[in-house]
Amino acid sequence: MITLLEARAVSKRFGGLKALTEVSLTINKGEVYGLIGPNGAGKTTFFNVLTGAYTPEEGEFVFNGSELPLGKPDRIVNRGIARTFQNIRLFREMTALENVMAGHHIRTKTGLLGVLLQTRHTREEEKLTTERAYELLKYVGIEKHARTLSRNLSYGDQRRLEIARALATEPRLLALDEPAAGMNATETVQLRNLIETIRGDGTTVLLIEHDVKLVMGLCDRVAVLDFGKKIAEDVPAEVQRNPAVIEAYLGGAHHAA
Amino acid sequence: MNDISQAIPFLGKRNPKAALFALVVIALVSPVVAAMFGNTWVRILNFAMLYILLSIGLNLVVGFAGLLDLGYIAFYAVGAYTWAFLASPHFGLHLPFWIVLPLGAGFAALAGIALGFPTLRLRGDYLAIVTLGFGEIVRIFMNNLTHPVNITNGPQGIDQIDGMSLFGLDLNRGLQITEGFQVKSLFLYYYVFLAFVVLAVILVKRIQVSRIGRAWAAIRDDELAAKAIGINTRNLKLLAFAMGATFGGVSGGLFGAFQGFVSPESFTLMESIAILTMIVFGGMGNLAGVIVGALALSFLPEVLRYIALPVQMAIFGKVFLDPEVLRMLLLSLAMILMMLLKPAGLVPAQSRYSKADLLGDKEIAQ
Amino acid sequence: MQTLLQQIINGLVVGSVYAVVALGYTMVYGILGLINFAHGDVLMVGALVAYTAITFFQAAIPGLSPIVYFALGLMVAMPACMVIGYTIERTAYRRLRNAPRLAPLITAIGVSFLLQTLAMIIWGRNYHSFPQLIQTAPIEVVTGVFMTPVQMTTVGLSAAMMVGLVLLVTRTNMGRAMRATAENHRVASLMGVDTNGIIALTFIIGSALAAVAGVMIASNYGVAHYSMGFMPGLKAFTAAVLGGIGNLAGAMVGGIVLGLVEAIGAGYIETWSGGWLNSSYQDIFAFIILGIVLIFRPTGLLGERVADRA
């Protein structure tokens, strides 16, 4: 097992509220790693801290052998972590193809001068970006909508497009924030297959999900957060038997009822 | 050029080649047509070309990158005053245009960066208000920087500014082709301005369909998502700001040379708003729309001036709405009504940020 | 020392007007997240309506005490501005509540210029001399330091408006509904708050405050004209940002601080800059402050709201 990402005692506070308390976890190369927990457990906060949307007060991330810059989304993407959003965030005035092309931004180099002069390098890079974007649309299965404005796509296709856009940044770790939210059964199965394919092609996946069934069926290992603390980290079968996890979920259900 | 010619009604989509041809012909003969109604209309046409340039520049900032700049005219002022300082008797300097114009553009770009830097981390509305304030500061300085050293000559402005000289041809003198036939100065300026507009369109088109254009559109559509795909939003916004300012600076230089006179009066907030309205009117973000908007709102007030005044005289025997009021009324109503009723603008063409033909046969026919 | 004291008094007077106008910006921003660019022009309309009303009453019912004319002017200007504020919200902003980010901003600018244009059509381009109904002869408050009755009225009226507003927002049901709407529209409306009504009310109250501010400005300077709202509007916005936009106390503190900085700055700028700059540069202080605040403390002096909402 080669470690890809290691979170070391990461803490994040909002005012007086401790959203994350010394969360440490390890994601191995090539696995699908699930992060679950009741509502408000800190899953999305962990996600935002990892991808640089928030800066943690304490702790650090070691990614692929070196420390991650904290709170610098663009540099984190550059290091190879890409994300999607719980409430889909696409570029609405761009087509599906262009959304994915935008995702390739960080892997291209053309500067202003190159663009203005349309040098050969610029044109080649543009062609490459276009082709790659199309390949990625095909990969997630929505290439026939390449020229559709992203806001006109169906919900399920928007989810796939967001994944394609994230893949365009050529990540080592793909972080998906509740990708199955709002999907029907068929779409969920397709999503599951897509994630399997992505893993098969060598990209590590971090998955936050509410759908416990999906997580348990798909993930190699799972961590459980409750009130901002990690209460378990193991293979799915073990986690399901863990009394603290059962308590957290039943307790949560009890409060909700 | 193609998507501009395609915006021509009826012809554009059906016969793109004919449309392009028509566009070129119209662009070339319009000063001749305008001259039939008098030289005033050629002047108006020339100013319309400057407004097109300004609108294209502001559109980079507002339409592409989604940053509302309300002090855009200040960059125009920087360009114009640079020309006035370096090519007029005011300081006794008479540098050639190929030095002055890039300098003006450069100063404007620097001003753009200096202004953008503190505000670009913040929400768009703050940028709007800071740029508004910046426009006013520049105007205050233009009006008051007269002592102890007279730099701007205050509200009187600077006159006797050198015209443009291209390859030994003084644009202010006109071009003597044969004994009896002379191309007038006004016409020469028109064709020079036209060349700048064409160049601007080509360059902006190239930026739009590039990783830079896509990054701008991404920031405009969803800044958080843009960051999440690794776009350095701050640098790219600064680039948009600086590019827009550069266009303003160049247009300002051209304005100074053409007008031969600059004063703070030409750079009021009203002008910033006018340019913004042109963009909104035609269709924010798409080049054809921006050009149509700039042309329409340059000419409409002038046409109104020639229609509305006599009509008012005939009916009421006196003028209630003078031309300046009419222009303000037209612009403010255009801005509000377009936003409420037709936010995509008059020419709601879609802007594209990729080239279709690059996929070749990869794309399955649909 | 006396010069300084005098500038402080001048600053307090101007600052209290900024504070009243800033309240209007901050209330609308707090509830809608919108910079109401037209707010400064509502102030201008207030001044010009008061001008017309006062002139009318002076001709129609001569011989009354100047204070009565002044009060009549206010009583006409305030409802007029309230109607305008309501109309703007109802016809322009309400439709754009869910539109893309730039649309309401651009519309607000359009409304601002439309108001100026209409004022130009109705009242012309000229400066109108505003009736000086309150004494302008300076009274010596401390040795060598003067204050005119109109300045005193300005400070007094502004203070009264601010206290009134704070009581309204913190002590009444209506105020609670306003705070709830500012917190979260959807939840507030689920709790039975008529959020549309509350938003309209916010505009109406803000406009009434602006009307008073407009009359005060015109009384202090003795003139009223169609573009008089622009600068005070811009500065009041700066004051709102300085104090922390969306925060009522912040708007008041910001207004006063800005007024003081401006007055003291204008008094000393010539000495400081070695004669390069003079009091005609007074207006740049507001923008310099705005820039500094945005760079170093974008949430303002008292603000907690994060300015960088995505």
Tab-separated table of N, CA and C in Angstrom, chain C residues 157-267:
chain	number	residue	atom	x	y	z
C	157	LEU	N	-31.325	66.846	14.170
C	157	LEU	CA	-32.264	66.051	13.382
C	157	LEU	C	-31.671	64.685	13.036
C	158	SER	N	-30.400	64.688	12.641
C	158	SER	CA	-29.757	63.425	12.284
C	158	SER	C	-29.770	62.481	13.466
C	159	ALA	N	-29.402	63.023	14.633
C	159	ALA	CA	-29.377	62.172	15.829
C	159	ALA	C	-30.763	61.611	16.092
C	160	ALA	N	-31.792	62.460	15.942
C	160	ALA	CA	-33.152	62.000	16.189
C	160	ALA	C	-33.518	60.874	15.218
C	161	MET	N	-33.173	61.036	13.931
C	161	MET	CA	-33.490	60.005	12.939
C	161	MET	C	-32.804	58.689	13.292
C	162	MET	N	-31.541	58.797	13.688
C	162	MET	CA	-30.792	57.579	13.978
C	162	MET	C	-31.388	56.853	15.173
C	163	VAL	N	-31.670	57.612	16.223
C	163	VAL	CA	-32.258	56.991	17.410
C	163	VAL	C	-33.588	56.342	17.045
C	164	GLY	N	-34.396	57.077	16.280
C	164	GLY	CA	-35.693	56.553	15.865
C	164	GLY	C	-35.547	55.240	15.121
C	165	LEU	N	-34.602	55.204	14.186
C	165	LEU	CA	-34.429	54.003	13.379
C	165	LEU	C	-33.985	52.824	14.239
C	166	VAL	N	-33.034	53.104	15.111
C	166	VAL	CA	-32.526	52.016	15.960
C	166	VAL	C	-33.656	51.459	16.821
C	167	LEU	N	-34.485	52.364	17.379
C	167	LEU	CA	-35.613	51.891	18.183
C	167	LEU	C	-36.553	51.052	17.331
C	168	LEU	N	-36.829	51.515	16.136
C	168	LEU	CA	-37.734	50.802	15.248
C	168	LEU	C	-37.219	49.389	14.974
C	169	VAL	N	-35.925	49.291	14.685
C	169	VAL	CA	-35.369	47.989	14.295
C	169	VAL	C	-35.232	47.054	15.490
C	170	THR	N	-34.876	47.625	16.665
C	170	THR	CA	-34.607	46.726	17.789
C	170	THR	C	-35.818	46.504	18.683
C	171	ARG	N	-36.767	47.434	18.698
C	171	ARG	CA	-37.826	47.341	19.697
C	171	ARG	C	-39.193	46.958	19.163
C	172	THR	N	-39.386	46.984	17.848
C	172	THR	CA	-40.740	46.731	17.359
C	172	THR	C	-40.804	45.386	16.636
C	173	ASN	N	-42.031	44.920	16.436
C	173	ASN	CA	-42.233	43.684	15.681
C	173	ASN	C	-41.760	43.842	14.248
C	174	MET	N	-42.052	45.037	13.709
C	174	MET	CA	-41.659	45.317	12.341
C	174	MET	C	-40.140	45.197	12.206
C	175	GLY	N	-39.457	45.737	13.217
C	175	GLY	CA	-38.004	45.662	13.205
C	175	GLY	C	-37.518	44.232	13.279
C	176	ARG	N	-38.213	43.433	14.074
C	176	ARG	CA	-37.805	42.040	14.186
C	176	ARG	C	-37.983	41.343	12.834
C	177	ALA	N	-39.090	41.661	12.170
C	177	ALA	CA	-39.331	41.063	10.850
C	177	ALA	C	-38.240	41.493	9.869
C	178	MET	N	-37.788	42.733	9.994
C	178	MET	CA	-36.727	43.205	9.113
C	178	MET	C	-35.441	42.430	9.360
C	179	ARG	N	-35.126	42.247	10.637
C	179	ARG	CA	-33.883	41.527	10.940
C	179	ARG	C	-33.980	40.079	10.476
C	180	ALA	N	-35.178	39.508	10.633
C	180	ALA	CA	-35.360	38.122	10.198
C	180	ALA	C	-35.172	38.009	8.689
C	181	THR	N	-35.742	38.976	7.950
C	181	THR	CA	-35.628	38.937	6.501
C	181	THR	C	-34.176	39.085	6.075
C	182	ALA	N	-33.467	39.969	6.758
C	182	ALA	CA	-32.056	40.158	6.422
C	182	ALA	C	-31.271	38.873	6.653
C	183	GLU	N	-31.637	38.164	7.721
C	183	GLU	CA	-30.936	36.914	8.046
C	183	GLU	C	-31.161	35.865	6.970
C	184	ASN	N	-32.407	35.657	6.617
C	184	ASN	CA	-32.733	34.613	5.647
C	184	ASN	C	-34.155	34.816	5.117
C	185	HIS	N	-34.257	35.213	3.844
C	185	HIS	CA	-35.569	35.505	3.256
C	185	HIS	C	-36.536	34.337	3.377
C	186	ARG	N	-36.008	33.163	2.967
C	186	ARG	CA	-36.902	32.021	2.831
C	186	ARG	C	-37.454	31.604	4.194
C	187	VAL	N	-36.542	31.506	5.145
C	187	VAL	CA	-36.982	31.093	6.478
C	187	VAL	C	-37.943	32.133	7.054
C	188	ALA	N	-37.595	33.413	6.857
C	188	ALA	CA	-38.471	34.466	7.380
C	188	ALA	C	-39.864	34.330	6.799
C	189	SER	N	-39.947	34.062	5.493
C	189	SER	CA	-41.272	33.998	4.896
C	189	SER	C	-41.998	32.734	5.364
C	190	LEU	N	-41.244	31.664	5.647
C	190	LEU	CA	-41.887	30.468	6.206
C	190	LEU	C	-42.446	30.746	7.597
C	191	MET	N	-41.805	31.683	8.309
C	191	MET	CA	-42.262	32.021	9.647
C	191	MET	C	-43.405	33.030	9.603
C	192	GLY	N	-43.891	33.301	8.412
C	192	GLY	CA	-45.042	34.178	8.303
C	192	GLY	C	-44.711	35.637	8.098
C	193	VAL	N	-43.425	35.952	7.829
C	193	VAL	CA	-43.077	37.345	7.566
C	193	VAL	C	-43.369	37.651	6.099
C	194	ASP	N	-44.028	38.753	5.840
C	194	ASP	CA	-44.269	39.186	4.463
C	194	ASP	C	-42.984	39.833	3.961
C	195	THR	N	-42.075	39.008	3.423
C	195	THR	CA	-40.734	39.528	3.107
C	195	THR	C	-40.788	40.610	2.028
C	196	ASN	N	-41.677	40.420	1.039
C	196	ASN	CA	-41.781	41.468	0.017
C	196	ASN	C	-42.157	42.797	0.633
C	197	GLY	N	-43.098	42.742	1.542
C	197	GLY	CA	-43.531	43.959	2.218
C	197	GLY	C	-42.394	44.569	3.025
C	198	ILE	N	-41.632	43.704	3.700
C	198	ILE	CA	-40.535	44.194	4.534
C	198	ILE	C	-39.460	44.849	3.669
C	199	ILE	N	-39.175	44.233	2.532
C	199	ILE	CA	-38.154	44.807	1.649
C	199	ILE	C	-38.618	46.172	1.140
C	200	ALA	N	-39.891	46.232	0.725
C	200	ALA	CA	-40.429	47.511	0.270
C	200	ALA	C	-40.326	48.556	1.387
C	201	LEU	N	-40.656	48.119	2.587
C	201	LEU	CA	-40.616	49.022	3.737
C	201	LEU	C	-39.210	49.562	3.971
C	202	THR	N	-38.229	48.675	3.794
C	202	THR	CA	-36.838	49.083	3.956
C	202	THR	C	-36.500	50.224	3.004
C	203	PHE	N	-36.938	50.067	1.757
C	203	PHE	CA	-36.694	51.123	0.782
C	203	PHE	C	-37.412	52.408	1.189
C	204	ILE	N	-38.637	52.259	1.678
C	204	ILE	CA	-39.426	53.437	2.034
C	204	ILE	C	-38.766	54.200	3.192
C	205	ILE	N	-38.351	53.445	4.201
C	205	ILE	CA	-37.719	54.101	5.352
C	205	ILE	C	-36.413	54.767	4.936
C	206	GLY	N	-35.601	54.007	4.174
C	206	GLY	CA	-34.326	54.562	3.708
C	206	GLY	C	-34.538	55.832	2.917
C	207	SER	N	-35.567	55.854	2.083
C	207	SER	CA	-35.821	57.026	1.251
C	207	SER	C	-36.264	58.222	2.087
C	208	ALA	N	-37.059	57.947	3.120
C	208	ALA	CA	-37.477	59.046	3.998
C	208	ALA	C	-36.255	59.665	4.675
C	209	LEU	N	-35.341	58.807	5.126
C	209	LEU	CA	-34.107	59.318	5.729
C	209	LEU	C	-33.329	60.154	4.718
C	210	ALA	N	-33.274	59.645	3.478
C	210	ALA	CA	-32.540	60.368	2.446
C	210	ALA	C	-33.158	61.741	2.206
C	211	ALA	N	-34.499	61.811	2.234
C	211	ALA	CA	-35.169	63.093	2.017
C	211	ALA	C	-34.716	64.105	3.068
C	212	VAL	N	-34.690	63.676	4.318
C	212	VAL	CA	-34.254	64.573	5.394
C	212	VAL	C	-32.808	65.006	5.149
C	213	ALA	N	-31.970	64.040	4.802
C	213	ALA	CA	-30.569	64.370	4.555
C	213	ALA	C	-30.443	65.381	3.412
C	214	GLY	N	-31.246	65.179	2.369
C	214	GLY	CA	-31.199	66.094	1.233
C	214	GLY	C	-31.558	67.511	1.646
C	215	VAL	N	-32.611	67.638	2.431
C	215	VAL	CA	-33.028	68.970	2.882
C	215	VAL	C	-31.934	69.601	3.759
C	216	MET	N	-31.314	68.769	4.594
C	216	MET	CA	-30.252	69.300	5.457
C	216	MET	C	-29.063	69.794	4.630
C	217	ILE	N	-28.682	68.999	3.639
C	217	ILE	CA	-27.541	69.407	2.806
C	217	ILE	C	-27.857	70.715	2.088
C	218	ALA	N	-29.064	70.775	1.492
C	218	ALA	CA	-29.438	71.980	0.764
C	218	ALA	C	-29.495	73.179	1.708
C	219	SER	N	-29.981	72.979	2.943
C	219	SER	CA	-30.057	74.084	3.891
C	219	SER	C	-28.669	74.569	4.281
C	220	ASN	N	-27.739	73.619	4.426
C	220	ASN	CA	-26.391	74.001	4.835
C	220	ASN	C	-25.651	74.768	3.748
C	221	TYR	N	-25.779	74.300	2.510
C	221	TYR	CA	-25.019	74.945	1.437
C	221	TYR	C	-25.821	76.026	0.726
C	222	GLY	N	-27.153	76.050	0.981
C	222	GLY	CA	-27.970	77.084	0.371
C	222	GLY	C	-28.267	76.872	-1.096
C	223	VAL	N	-27.935	75.686	-1.632
C	223	VAL	CA	-28.272	75.419	-3.041
C	223	VAL	C	-28.832	74.007	-3.187
C	224	ALA	N	-29.582	73.824	-4.290
C	224	ALA	CA	-30.071	72.495	-4.653
C	224	ALA	C	-30.016	72.376	-6.168
C	225	HIS	N	-29.556	71.241	-6.676
C	225	HIS	CA	-29.559	71.025	-8.123
C	225	HIS	C	-29.546	69.541	-8.440
C	226	TYR	N	-29.722	69.216	-9.720
C	226	TYR	CA	-30.028	67.836	-10.100
C	226	TYR	C	-28.916	66.837	-9.810
C	227	SER	N	-27.668	67.283	-9.723
C	227	SER	CA	-26.604	66.297	-9.511
C	227	SER	C	-26.038	66.357	-8.088
C	228	MET	N	-26.763	67.024	-7.195
C	228	MET	CA	-26.236	67.192	-5.839
C	228	MET	C	-26.189	65.898	-5.033
C	229	GLY	N	-26.861	64.846	-5.538
C	229	GLY	CA	-26.915	63.613	-4.752
C	229	GLY	C	-25.734	62.696	-4.958
C	230	PHE	N	-24.998	62.945	-6.040
C	230	PHE	CA	-23.966	61.989	-6.420
C	230	PHE	C	-22.857	61.842	-5.379
C	231	MET	N	-22.212	62.959	-5.059
C	231	MET	CA	-21.082	62.906	-4.123
C	231	MET	C	-21.488	62.455	-2.720
C	232	PRO	N	-22.550	63.066	-2.138
C	232	PRO	CA	-22.959	62.587	-0.815
C	232	PRO	C	-23.312	61.101	-0.847
C	233	GLY	N	-23.918	60.660	-1.948
C	233	GLY	CA	-24.280	59.252	-2.068
C	233	GLY	C	-23.051	58.374	-2.015
C	234	LEU	N	-22.070	58.736	-2.828
C	234	LEU	CA	-20.838	57.957	-2.896
C	234	LEU	C	-20.142	57.930	-1.539
C	235	LYS	N	-20.135	59.082	-0.892
C	235	LYS	CA	-19.443	59.156	0.397
C	235	LYS	C	-20.203	58.410	1.474
C	236	ALA	N	-21.525	58.507	1.427
C	236	ALA	CA	-22.293	57.770	2.419
C	236	ALA	C	-22.083	56.281	2.227
C	237	PHE	N	-21.964	55.853	0.971
C	237	PHE	CA	-21.682	54.439	0.746
C	237	PHE	C	-20.337	54.074	1.367
C	238	THR	N	-19.353	54.947	1.134
C	238	THR	CA	-18.041	54.725	1.739
C	238	THR	C	-18.171	54.614	3.252
C	239	ALA	N	-18.984	55.489	3.816
C	239	ALA	CA	-19.188	55.459	5.262
C	239	ALA	C	-19.777	54.124	5.690
C	240	ALA	N	-20.737	53.630	4.902
C	240	ALA	CA	-21.366	52.349	5.236
C	240	ALA	C	-20.338	51.222	5.195
C	241	VAL	N	-19.473	51.246	4.175
C	241	VAL	CA	-18.437	50.211	4.070
C	241	VAL	C	-17.438	50.352	5.213
C	242	LEU	N	-17.092	51.596	5.499
C	242	LEU	CA	-16.139	51.861	6.574
C	242	LEU	C	-16.639	51.288	7.892
C	243	GLY	N	-17.920	51.471	8.162
C	243	GLY	CA	-18.461	50.985	9.420
C	243	GLY	C	-18.754	49.495	9.393
C	244	GLY	N	-18.857	48.932	8.205
C	244	GLY	CA	-19.219	47.523	8.089
C	244	GLY	C	-20.601	47.436	7.472
C	245	ILE	N	-20.644	47.183	6.170
C	245	ILE	CA	-21.928	47.310	5.491
C	245	ILE	C	-22.903	46.242	5.970
C	246	GLY	N	-24.154	46.640	6.111
C	246	GLY	CA	-25.166	45.739	6.640
C	246	GLY	C	-25.389	45.940	8.130
C	247	ASN	N	-24.576	46.787	8.720
C	247	ASN	CA	-24.591	46.974	10.169
C	247	ASN	C	-25.003	48.416	10.496
C	248	LEU	N	-26.133	48.579	11.191
C	248	LEU	CA	-26.680	49.925	11.420
C	248	LEU	C	-25.733	50.807	12.230
C	249	ALA	N	-25.239	50.270	13.336
C	249	ALA	CA	-24.322	51.063	14.167
C	249	ALA	C	-23.095	51.436	13.354
C	250	GLY	N	-22.654	50.495	12.514
C	250	GLY	CA	-21.482	50.734	11.687
C	250	GLY	C	-21.686	51.915	10.756
C	251	ALA	N	-22.885	52.001	10.163
C	251	ALA	CA	-23.155	53.100	9.243
C	251	ALA	C	-23.032	54.438	9.956
C	252	MET	N	-23.521	54.481	11.179
C	252	MET	CA	-23.478	55.745	11.922
C	252	MET	C	-22.039	56.100	12.286
C	253	VAL	N	-21.326	55.129	12.839
C	253	VAL	CA	-19.930	55.378	13.198
C	253	VAL	C	-19.136	55.759	11.942
C	254	GLY	N	-19.348	54.996	10.878
C	254	GLY	CA	-18.631	55.262	9.632
C	254	GLY	C	-18.890	56.659	9.125
C	255	GLY	N	-20.143	57.090	9.178
C	255	GLY	CA	-20.499	58.426	8.703
C	255	GLY	C	-19.750	59.502	9.473
C	256	ILE	N	-19.792	59.388	10.792
C	256	ILE	CA	-19.135	60.394	11.637
C	256	ILE	C	-17.622	60.400	11.383
C	257	VAL	N	-17.035	59.207	11.383
C	257	VAL	CA	-15.583	59.133	11.174
C	257	VAL	C	-15.207	59.748	9.826
C	258	LEU	N	-15.962	59.404	8.788
C	258	LEU	CA	-15.646	59.938	7.468
C	258	LEU	C	-15.762	61.456	7.446
C	259	GLY	N	-16.832	61.966	8.062
C	259	GLY	CA	-17.009	63.418	8.113
C	259	GLY	C	-15.828	64.091	8.793
C	260	LEU	N	-15.378	63.501	9.903
C	260	LEU	CA	-14.249	64.075	10.636
C	260	LEU	C	-12.978	64.048	9.803
C	261	VAL	N	-12.686	62.888	9.204
C	261	VAL	CA	-11.464	62.756	8.404
C	261	VAL	C	-11.465	63.792	7.290
C	262	GLU	N	-12.629	63.923	6.652
C	262	GLU	CA	-12.723	64.831	5.528
C	262	GLU	C	-12.496	66.278	5.950
C	263	ALA	N	-13.177	66.670	7.026
C	263	ALA	CA	-13.077	68.061	7.458
C	263	ALA	C	-11.661	68.383	7.927
C	264	ILE	N	-11.100	67.481	8.724
C	264	ILE	CA	-9.748	67.738	9.225
C	264	ILE	C	-8.759	67.694	8.070
C	265	GLY	N	-8.941	66.708	7.182
C	265	GLY	CA	-8.058	66.599	6.019
C	265	GLY	C	-8.109	67.848	5.162
C	266	ALA	N	-9.327	68.321	4.899
C	266	ALA	CA	-9.470	69.502	4.047
C	266	ALA	C	-8.805	70.715	4.685
C	267	GLY	N	-8.848	70.766	6.024
C	267	GLY	CA	-8.266	71.902	6.719
C	267	GLY	C	-6.746	71.916	6.652
